[in-house]
Tab-separated table of C-alpha atoms in Angstrom:
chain	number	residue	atom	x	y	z
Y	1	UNK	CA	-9.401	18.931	-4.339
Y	2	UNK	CA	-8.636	15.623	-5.890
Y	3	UNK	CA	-8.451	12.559	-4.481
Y	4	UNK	CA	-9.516	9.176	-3.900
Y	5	UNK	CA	-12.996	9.003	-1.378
Y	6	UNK	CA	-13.872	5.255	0.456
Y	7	UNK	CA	-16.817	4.799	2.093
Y	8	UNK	CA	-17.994	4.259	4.672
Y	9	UNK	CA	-15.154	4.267	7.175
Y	10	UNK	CA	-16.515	1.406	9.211
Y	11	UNK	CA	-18.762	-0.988	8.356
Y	12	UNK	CA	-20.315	-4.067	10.003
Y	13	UNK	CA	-21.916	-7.011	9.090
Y	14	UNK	CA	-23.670	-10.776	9.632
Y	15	UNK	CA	-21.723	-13.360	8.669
Y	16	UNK	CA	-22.765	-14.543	5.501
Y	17	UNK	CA	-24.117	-11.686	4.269
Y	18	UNK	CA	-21.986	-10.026	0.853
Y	19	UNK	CA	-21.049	-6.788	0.805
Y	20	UNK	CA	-19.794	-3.681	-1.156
Y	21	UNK	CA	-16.993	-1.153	-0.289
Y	22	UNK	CA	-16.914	1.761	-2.476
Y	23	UNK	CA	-14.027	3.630	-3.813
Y	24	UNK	CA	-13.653	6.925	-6.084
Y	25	UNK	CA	-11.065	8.847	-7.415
Y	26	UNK	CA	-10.883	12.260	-9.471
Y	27	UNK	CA	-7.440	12.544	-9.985
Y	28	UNK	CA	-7.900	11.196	-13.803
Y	29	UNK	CA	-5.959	7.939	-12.914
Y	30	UNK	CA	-5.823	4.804	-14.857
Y	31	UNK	CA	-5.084	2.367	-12.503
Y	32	UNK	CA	-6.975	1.214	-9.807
Y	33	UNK	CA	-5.958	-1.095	-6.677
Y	34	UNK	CA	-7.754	-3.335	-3.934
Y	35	UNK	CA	-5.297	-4.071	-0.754
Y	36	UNK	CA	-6.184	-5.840	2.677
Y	37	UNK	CA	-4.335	-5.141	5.826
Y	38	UNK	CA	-3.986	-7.218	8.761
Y	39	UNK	CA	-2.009	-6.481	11.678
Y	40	UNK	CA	1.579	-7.202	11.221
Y	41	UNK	CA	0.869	-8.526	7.442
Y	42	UNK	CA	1.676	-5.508	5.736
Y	43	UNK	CA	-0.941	-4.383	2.451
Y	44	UNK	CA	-2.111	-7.594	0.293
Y	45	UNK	CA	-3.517	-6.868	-3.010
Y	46	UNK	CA	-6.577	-8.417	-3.637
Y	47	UNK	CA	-7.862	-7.122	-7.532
Y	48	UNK	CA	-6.000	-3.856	-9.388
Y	49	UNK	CA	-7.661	-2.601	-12.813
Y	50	UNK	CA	-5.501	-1.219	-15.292
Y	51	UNK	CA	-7.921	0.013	-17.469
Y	52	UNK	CA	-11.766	0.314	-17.930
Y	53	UNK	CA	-13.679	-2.862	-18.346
Y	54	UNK	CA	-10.874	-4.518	-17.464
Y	55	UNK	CA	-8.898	-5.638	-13.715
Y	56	UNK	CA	-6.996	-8.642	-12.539
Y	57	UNK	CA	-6.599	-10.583	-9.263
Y	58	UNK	CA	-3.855	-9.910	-7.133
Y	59	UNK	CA	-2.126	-12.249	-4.697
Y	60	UNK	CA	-5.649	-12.737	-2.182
Y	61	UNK	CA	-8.590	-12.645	-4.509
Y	62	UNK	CA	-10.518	-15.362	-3.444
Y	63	UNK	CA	-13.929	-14.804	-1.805
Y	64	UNK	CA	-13.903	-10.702	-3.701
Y	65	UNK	CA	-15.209	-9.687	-6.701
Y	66	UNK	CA	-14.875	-5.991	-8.245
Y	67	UNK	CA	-16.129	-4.272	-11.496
Y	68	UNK	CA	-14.408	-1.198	-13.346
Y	69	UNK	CA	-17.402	0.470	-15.516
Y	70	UNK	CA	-15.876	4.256	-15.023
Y	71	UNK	CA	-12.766	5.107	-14.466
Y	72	UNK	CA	-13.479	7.026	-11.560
Y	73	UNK	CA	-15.342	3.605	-9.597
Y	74	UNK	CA	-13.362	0.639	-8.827
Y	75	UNK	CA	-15.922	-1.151	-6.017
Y	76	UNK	CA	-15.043	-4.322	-3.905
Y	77	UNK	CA	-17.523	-6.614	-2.889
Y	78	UNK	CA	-16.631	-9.226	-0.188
Y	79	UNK	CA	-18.503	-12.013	-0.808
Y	80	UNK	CA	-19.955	-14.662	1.820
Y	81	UNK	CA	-17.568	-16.733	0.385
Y	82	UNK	CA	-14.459	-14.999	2.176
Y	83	UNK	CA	-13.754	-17.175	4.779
Y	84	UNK	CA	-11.917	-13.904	6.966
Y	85	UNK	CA	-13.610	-11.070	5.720
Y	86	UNK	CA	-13.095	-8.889	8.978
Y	87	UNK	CA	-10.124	-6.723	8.298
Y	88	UNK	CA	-9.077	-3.092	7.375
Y	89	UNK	CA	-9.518	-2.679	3.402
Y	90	UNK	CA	-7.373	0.217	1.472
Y	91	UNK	CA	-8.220	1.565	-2.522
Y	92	UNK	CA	-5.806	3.325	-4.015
Y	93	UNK	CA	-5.294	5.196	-7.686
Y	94	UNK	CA	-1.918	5.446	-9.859
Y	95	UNK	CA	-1.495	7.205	-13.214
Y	96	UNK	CA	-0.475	3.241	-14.453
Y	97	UNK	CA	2.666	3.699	-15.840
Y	98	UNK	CA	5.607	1.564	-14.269
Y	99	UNK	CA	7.166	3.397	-10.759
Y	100	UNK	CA	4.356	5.552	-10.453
Y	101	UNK	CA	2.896	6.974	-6.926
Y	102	UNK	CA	0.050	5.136	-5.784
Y	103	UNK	CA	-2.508	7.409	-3.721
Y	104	UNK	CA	-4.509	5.895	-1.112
Y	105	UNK	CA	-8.057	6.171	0.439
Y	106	UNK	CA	-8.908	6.852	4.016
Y	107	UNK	CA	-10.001	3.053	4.101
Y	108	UNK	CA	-12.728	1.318	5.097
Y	109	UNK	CA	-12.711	-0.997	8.745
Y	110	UNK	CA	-15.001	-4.243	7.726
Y	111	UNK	CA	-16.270	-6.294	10.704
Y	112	UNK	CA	-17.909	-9.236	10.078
Y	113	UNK	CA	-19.936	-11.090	13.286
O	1	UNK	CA	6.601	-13.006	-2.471
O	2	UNK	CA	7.019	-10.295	0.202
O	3	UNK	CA	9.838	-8.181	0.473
O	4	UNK	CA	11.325	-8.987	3.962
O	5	UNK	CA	11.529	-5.192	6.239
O	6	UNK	CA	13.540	-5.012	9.044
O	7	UNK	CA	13.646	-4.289	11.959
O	8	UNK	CA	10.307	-5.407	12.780
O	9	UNK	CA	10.162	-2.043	15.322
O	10	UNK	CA	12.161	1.087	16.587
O	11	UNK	CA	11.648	3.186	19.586
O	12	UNK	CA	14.072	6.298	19.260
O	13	UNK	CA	14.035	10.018	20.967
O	14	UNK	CA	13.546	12.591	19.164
O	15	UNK	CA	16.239	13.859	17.123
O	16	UNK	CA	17.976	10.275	16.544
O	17	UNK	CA	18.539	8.917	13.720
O	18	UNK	CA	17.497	5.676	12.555
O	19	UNK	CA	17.761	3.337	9.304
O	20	UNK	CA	14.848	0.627	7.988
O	21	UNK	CA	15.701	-2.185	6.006
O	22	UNK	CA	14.150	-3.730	2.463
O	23	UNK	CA	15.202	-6.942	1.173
O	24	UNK	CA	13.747	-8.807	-1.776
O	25	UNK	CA	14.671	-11.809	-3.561
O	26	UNK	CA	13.355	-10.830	-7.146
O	27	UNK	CA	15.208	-8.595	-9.194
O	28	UNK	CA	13.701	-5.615	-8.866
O	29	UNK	CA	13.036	-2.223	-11.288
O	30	UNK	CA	12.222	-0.223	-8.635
O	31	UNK	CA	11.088	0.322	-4.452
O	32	UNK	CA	8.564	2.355	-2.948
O	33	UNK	CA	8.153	3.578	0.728
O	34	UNK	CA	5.550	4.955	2.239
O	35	UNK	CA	4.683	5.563	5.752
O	36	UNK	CA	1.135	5.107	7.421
O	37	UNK	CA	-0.175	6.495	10.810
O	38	UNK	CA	-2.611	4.377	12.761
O	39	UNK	CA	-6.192	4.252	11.279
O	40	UNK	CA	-5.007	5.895	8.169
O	41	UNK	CA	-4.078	5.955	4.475
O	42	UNK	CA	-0.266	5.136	3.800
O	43	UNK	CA	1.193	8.291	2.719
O	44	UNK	CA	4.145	8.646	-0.234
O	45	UNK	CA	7.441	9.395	0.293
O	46	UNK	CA	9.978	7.710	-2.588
O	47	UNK	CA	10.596	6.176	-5.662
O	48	UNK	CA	13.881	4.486	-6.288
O	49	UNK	CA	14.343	3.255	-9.534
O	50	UNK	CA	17.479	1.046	-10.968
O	51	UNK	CA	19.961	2.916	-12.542
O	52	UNK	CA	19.982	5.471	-9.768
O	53	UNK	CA	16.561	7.461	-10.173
O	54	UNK	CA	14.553	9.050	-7.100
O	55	UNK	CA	11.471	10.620	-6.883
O	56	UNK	CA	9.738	11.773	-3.564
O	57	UNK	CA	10.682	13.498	-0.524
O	58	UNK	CA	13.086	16.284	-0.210
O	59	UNK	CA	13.665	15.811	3.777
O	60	UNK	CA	13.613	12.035	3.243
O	61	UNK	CA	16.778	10.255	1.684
O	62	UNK	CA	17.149	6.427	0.696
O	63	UNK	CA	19.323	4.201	-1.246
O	64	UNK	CA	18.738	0.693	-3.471
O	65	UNK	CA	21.628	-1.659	-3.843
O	66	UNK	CA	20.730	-3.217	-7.472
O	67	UNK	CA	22.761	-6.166	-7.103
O	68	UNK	CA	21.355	-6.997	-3.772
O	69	UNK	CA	18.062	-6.065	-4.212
O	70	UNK	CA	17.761	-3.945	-0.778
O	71	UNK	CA	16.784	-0.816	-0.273
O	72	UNK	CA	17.708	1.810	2.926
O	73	UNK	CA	15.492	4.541	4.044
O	74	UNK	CA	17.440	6.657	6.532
O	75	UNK	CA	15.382	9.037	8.557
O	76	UNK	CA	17.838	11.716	10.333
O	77	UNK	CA	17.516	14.038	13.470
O	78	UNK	CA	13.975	12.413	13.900
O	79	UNK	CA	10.869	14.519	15.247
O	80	UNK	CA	7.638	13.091	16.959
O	81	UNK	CA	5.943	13.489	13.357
O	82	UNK	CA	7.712	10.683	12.016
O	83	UNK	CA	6.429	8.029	13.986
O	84	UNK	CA	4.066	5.505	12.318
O	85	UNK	CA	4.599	2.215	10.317
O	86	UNK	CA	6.854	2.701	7.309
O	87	UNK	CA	6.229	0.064	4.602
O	88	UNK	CA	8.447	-0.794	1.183
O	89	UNK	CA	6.628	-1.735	-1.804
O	90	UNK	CA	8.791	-3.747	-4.542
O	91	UNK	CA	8.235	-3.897	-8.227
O	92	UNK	CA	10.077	-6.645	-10.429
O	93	UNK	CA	11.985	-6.101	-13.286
O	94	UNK	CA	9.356	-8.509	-15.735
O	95	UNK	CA	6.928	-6.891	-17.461
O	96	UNK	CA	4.394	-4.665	-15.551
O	97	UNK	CA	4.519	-5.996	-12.221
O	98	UNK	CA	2.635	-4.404	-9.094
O	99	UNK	CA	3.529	-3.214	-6.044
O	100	UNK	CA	4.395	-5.767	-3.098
O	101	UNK	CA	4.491	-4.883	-0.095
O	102	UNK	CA	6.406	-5.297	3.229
O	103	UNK	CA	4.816	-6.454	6.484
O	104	UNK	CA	6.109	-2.626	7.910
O	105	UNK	CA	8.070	-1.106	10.081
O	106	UNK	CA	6.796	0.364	13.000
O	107	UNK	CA	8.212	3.743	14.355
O	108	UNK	CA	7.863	5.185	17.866
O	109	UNK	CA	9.916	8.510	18.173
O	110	UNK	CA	9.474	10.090	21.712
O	111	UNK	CA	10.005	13.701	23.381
């Protein structure tokens, strides 16, 4: 079946420390998108990637980085320079065109102590 | 800038109806809503596009005032399913824009 696969679920780490939260899709899509959600803040983009070798920073970037090498792999790492890292992350996929449906991951739950 | 949802929450019974809110102050080419249960990934329902375009949901039905740049999801004769936060994504009328999203609405329907 496609779809797009984040892992893992939950993940925990020291302060300080970077990490990297994976996402993959098979569903062929162009477009690729990094969101954060805190409670009651709705989904903040962080980077999207229209295109291979290519993404942009969204409204929150600061303190992530991501690469776009396949088309399938859009990974987010959350660098020790994210002052709030701790928070519920969400990849999703869209064909790229304008007013297209945007499919989601399962997300991944960061925790940073 | 975030499209403004509202209300913030709604508890209804089972088989009411109820209507959520989307307000932006950008002209706007089209809104998205989704809705998202706790813990998981939002879930697609529409696509309303200016000039009077849908796409999504057959059981789900919606409007977008152009002029005012608010959209209307209407969820009728509600069951326990549809409880979970409902969110509208915006996308301006420059250019390629992305999706911006509302801070939600949350959705309680009860026996």
């Amino acid at each position: 079946d496609g779809g797009i696969t984040q892992s893992p679920k939950y993940l925990f780490r020291k302060e300080g420390q970077n990490v990297t939260l994976s996402c993959e899709q098979n569903l062929n899509h162009d477009a690729m998108y990094w969101y954060r959600q805190d409670p009651g803040q709705g989904l903040r983009l962080i980077y999207y990637s229209q295109i291979v070798n290519d993404f942009q920073k969204g409204d929150i970037a600061e303190g992530y980085s991501v690469s776009r090498e396949k088309k399938e792999s859009f990974p987010l790492t959350v660098t020790s320079a994210q002052k709030n890292p701790t928070a519920f992350y969400l990849c999703a996929s869209s064909m790229g065109a304008r007013s297209t449906e945007a499919f989601f991951g399962q997300g991944t739950r960061l925790t940073v102590v | 800038q975030q499209p403004v949802q509202s209300p913030q929450a709604v508890i209804l019974r089972e088989g009411e109806d109820a209507v959520i809110n989307c307000s932006s102050s950008k002209a706007l080419y089209s809104v998205h809503w989704y809705r998202q249960k706790h813990g998981e990934a939002p879930v697609f329902l529409m696509i309303l596009l200016k000039g009077g375009e849908q796409k999504g949901h057959d059981k789900i039905s919606a409007s977008f005032n152009e002029k005012k740049q608010q959209s209307s999801l209407y969820l009728t004769a509600s069951q326990l399913s549809y409880s979970g936060t409902y969110f509208c994504g915006t996308e301006e009328n420059s250019g390629y824009s992305t999706l911006t999203f509302g801070k939600g609405t949350m959705l309680l329907v009860s026996p």
